[in-house]
Tab-separated table of C-alpha atoms in Angstrom:
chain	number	residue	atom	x	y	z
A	30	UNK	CA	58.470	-65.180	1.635
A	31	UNK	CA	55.225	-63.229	0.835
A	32	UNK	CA	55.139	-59.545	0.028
A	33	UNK	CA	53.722	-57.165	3.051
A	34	UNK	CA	50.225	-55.489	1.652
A	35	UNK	CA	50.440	-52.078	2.462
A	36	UNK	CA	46.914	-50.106	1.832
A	37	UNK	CA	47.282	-46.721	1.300
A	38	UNK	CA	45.087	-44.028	2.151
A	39	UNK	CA	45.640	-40.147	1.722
A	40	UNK	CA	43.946	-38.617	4.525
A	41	UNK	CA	43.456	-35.075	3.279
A	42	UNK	CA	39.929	-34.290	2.774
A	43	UNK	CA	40.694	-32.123	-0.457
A	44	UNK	CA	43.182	-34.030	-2.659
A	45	UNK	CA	42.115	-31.646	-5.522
A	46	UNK	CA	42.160	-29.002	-3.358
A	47	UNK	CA	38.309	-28.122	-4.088
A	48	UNK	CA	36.232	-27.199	-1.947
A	49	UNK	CA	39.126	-26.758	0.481
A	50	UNK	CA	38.013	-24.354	3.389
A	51	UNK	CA	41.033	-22.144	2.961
A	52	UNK	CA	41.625	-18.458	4.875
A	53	UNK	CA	44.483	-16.338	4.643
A	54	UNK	CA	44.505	-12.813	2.891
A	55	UNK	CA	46.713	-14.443	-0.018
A	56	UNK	CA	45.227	-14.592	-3.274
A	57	UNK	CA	44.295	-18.327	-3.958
A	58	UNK	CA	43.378	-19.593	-7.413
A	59	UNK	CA	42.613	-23.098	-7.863
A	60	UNK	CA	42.883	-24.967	-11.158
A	61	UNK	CA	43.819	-28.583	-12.193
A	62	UNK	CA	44.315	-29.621	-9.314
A	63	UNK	CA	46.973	-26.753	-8.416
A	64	UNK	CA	46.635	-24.502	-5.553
A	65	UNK	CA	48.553	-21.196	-6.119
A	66	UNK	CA	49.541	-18.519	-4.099
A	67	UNK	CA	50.017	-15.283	-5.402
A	68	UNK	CA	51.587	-12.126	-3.173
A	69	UNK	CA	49.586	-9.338	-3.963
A	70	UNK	CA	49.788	-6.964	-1.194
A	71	UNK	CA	49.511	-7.555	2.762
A	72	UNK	CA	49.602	-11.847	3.843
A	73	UNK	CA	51.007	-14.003	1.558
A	74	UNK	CA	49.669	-17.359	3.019
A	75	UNK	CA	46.552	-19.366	3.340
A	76	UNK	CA	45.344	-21.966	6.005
A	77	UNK	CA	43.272	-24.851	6.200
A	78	UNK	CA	42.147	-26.837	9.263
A	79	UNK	CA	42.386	-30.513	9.661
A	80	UNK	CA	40.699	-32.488	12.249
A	81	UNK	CA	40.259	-36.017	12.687
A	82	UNK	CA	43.618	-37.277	13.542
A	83	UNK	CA	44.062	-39.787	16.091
A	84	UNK	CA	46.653	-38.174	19.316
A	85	UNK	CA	49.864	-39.473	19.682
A	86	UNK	CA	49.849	-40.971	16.077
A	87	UNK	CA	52.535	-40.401	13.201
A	88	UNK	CA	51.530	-38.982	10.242
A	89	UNK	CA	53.184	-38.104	6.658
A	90	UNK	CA	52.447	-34.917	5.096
A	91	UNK	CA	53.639	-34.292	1.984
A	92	UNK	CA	52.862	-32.016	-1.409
A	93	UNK	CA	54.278	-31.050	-4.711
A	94	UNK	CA	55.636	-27.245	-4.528
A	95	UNK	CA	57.051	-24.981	-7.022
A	96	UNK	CA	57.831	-21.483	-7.055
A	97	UNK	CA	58.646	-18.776	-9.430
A	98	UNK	CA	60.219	-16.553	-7.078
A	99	UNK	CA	64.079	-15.823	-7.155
A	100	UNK	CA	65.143	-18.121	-4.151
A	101	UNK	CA	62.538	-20.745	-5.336
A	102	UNK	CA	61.680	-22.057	-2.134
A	103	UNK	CA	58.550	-22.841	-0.232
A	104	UNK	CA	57.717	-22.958	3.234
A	105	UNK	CA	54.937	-25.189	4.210
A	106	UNK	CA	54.329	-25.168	8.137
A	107	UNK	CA	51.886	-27.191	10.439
A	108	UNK	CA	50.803	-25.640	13.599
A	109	UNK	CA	48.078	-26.727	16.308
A	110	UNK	CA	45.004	-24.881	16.869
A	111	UNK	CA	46.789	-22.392	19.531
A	112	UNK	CA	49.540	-21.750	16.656
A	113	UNK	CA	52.237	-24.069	18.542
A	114	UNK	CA	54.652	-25.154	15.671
A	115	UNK	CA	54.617	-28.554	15.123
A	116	UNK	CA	56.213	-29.401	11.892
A	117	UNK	CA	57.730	-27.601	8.996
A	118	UNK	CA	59.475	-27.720	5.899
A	119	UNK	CA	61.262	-25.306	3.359
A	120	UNK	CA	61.967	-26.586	0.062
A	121	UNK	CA	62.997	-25.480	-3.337
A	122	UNK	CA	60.827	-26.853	-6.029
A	123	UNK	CA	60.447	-30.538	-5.447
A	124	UNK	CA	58.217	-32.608	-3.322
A	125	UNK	CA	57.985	-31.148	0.874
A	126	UNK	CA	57.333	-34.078	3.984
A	127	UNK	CA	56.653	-33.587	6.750
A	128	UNK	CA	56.434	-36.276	9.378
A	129	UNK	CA	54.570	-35.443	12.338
A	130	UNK	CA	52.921	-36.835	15.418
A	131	UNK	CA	49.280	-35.558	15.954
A	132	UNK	CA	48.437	-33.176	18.996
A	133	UNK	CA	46.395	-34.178	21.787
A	134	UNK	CA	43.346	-32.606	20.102
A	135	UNK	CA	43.960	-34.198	16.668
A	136	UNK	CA	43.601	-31.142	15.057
A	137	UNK	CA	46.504	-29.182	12.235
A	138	UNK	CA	46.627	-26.105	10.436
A	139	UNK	CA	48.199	-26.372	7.593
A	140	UNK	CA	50.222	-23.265	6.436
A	141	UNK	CA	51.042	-23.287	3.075
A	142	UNK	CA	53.384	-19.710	2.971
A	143	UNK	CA	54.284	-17.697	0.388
A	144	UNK	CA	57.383	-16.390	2.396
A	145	UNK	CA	59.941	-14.066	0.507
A	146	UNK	CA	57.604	-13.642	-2.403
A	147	UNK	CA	58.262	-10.452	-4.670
A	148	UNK	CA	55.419	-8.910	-5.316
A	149	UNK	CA	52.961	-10.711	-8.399
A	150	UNK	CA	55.163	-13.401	-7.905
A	151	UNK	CA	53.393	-17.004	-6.864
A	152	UNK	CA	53.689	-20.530	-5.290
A	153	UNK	CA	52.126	-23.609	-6.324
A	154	UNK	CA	51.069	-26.688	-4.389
A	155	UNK	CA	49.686	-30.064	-5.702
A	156	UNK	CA	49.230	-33.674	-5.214
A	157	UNK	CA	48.417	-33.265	-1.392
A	158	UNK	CA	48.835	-36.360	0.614
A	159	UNK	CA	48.240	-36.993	4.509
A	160	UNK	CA	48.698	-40.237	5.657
A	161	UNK	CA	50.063	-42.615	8.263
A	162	UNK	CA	53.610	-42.583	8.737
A	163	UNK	CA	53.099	-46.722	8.818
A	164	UNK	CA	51.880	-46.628	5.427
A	165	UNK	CA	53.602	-43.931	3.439
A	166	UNK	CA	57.036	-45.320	1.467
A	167	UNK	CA	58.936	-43.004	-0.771
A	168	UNK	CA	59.579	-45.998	-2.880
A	169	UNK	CA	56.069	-46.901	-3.964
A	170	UNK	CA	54.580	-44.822	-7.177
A	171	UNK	CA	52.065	-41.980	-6.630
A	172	UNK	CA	48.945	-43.540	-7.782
A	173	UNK	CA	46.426	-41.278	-9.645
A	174	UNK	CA	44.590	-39.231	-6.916
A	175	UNK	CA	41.257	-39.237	-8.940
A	176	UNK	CA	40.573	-42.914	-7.978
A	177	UNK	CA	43.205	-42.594	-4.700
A	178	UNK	CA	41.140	-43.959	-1.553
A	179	UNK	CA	40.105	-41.717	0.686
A	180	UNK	CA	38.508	-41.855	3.966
């Protein structure tokens, strides 16, 4: 019997989140590798935009979130361009997936939501990883996502 290869490649153009081309009226700091999202008056949300994905396929989404709010959960929501839902996921502090197949355009926004936030309060997201629902096993160790493969 010989062991399957699986190659594993995260997708997401920002695993670091730098450089990410976020909007949204939330404030956004980014540090280590942490995106948080801090309620601070008006939208508590930002957005990025992911194109690139082939129509029809399955993907994995899935990223680290934490919150300091009372309820401690975090929305994270994928839409397509015209803001048709296509995926979400609430979950208290823990790791959110999201398994998905891509629309016709092969293009996602990514909502990452601060919903329910008290105000000053803030939600954090790391250790963002899109990839093909072939690929992805829950079993298999997060490698380090400085030398992760990336396309």
């Amino acid at each position: 019997m010989t062991a399957r290869e699986i190659y594993r490649v995260n997708l997401f153009k920002w695993p670091l989140w730098v450089n990410a081309p976020f909007y949204g009226s939330a404030t956004r700091v980014v540090e280590d590798g942490v995106l948080t999202i801090t309620l601070t008056g008006g939208d508590s949300y930002a957005i990025v935009n992911f194109a690139g994905l082939v129509p029809g396929e399955r993907y994995v989404w899935s990223v680290d979130v934490r919150s300091d709010a009372t309820d401690g959960h975090v929305s994270t929501q994928l839409f397509e361009t015209d803001w048709t839902p296509v995926a979400s996921d609430r979950t208290a502090n823990g790791r959110a997936r999201i398994a998905f197949t891509a629309p016709s355009n092969g293009k996602v926004m990514i909502r990452f939501d601060g919903i329910d936030l008290e105000e000053g309060s803030g939600r954090s997201f790391s250790r963002p990883q899109l990839e093909l629902e072939s690929t992805w096993d829950e079993s298999l160790p997060f490698f380090y996502y400085g030398t992760m493969p990336r396309q």
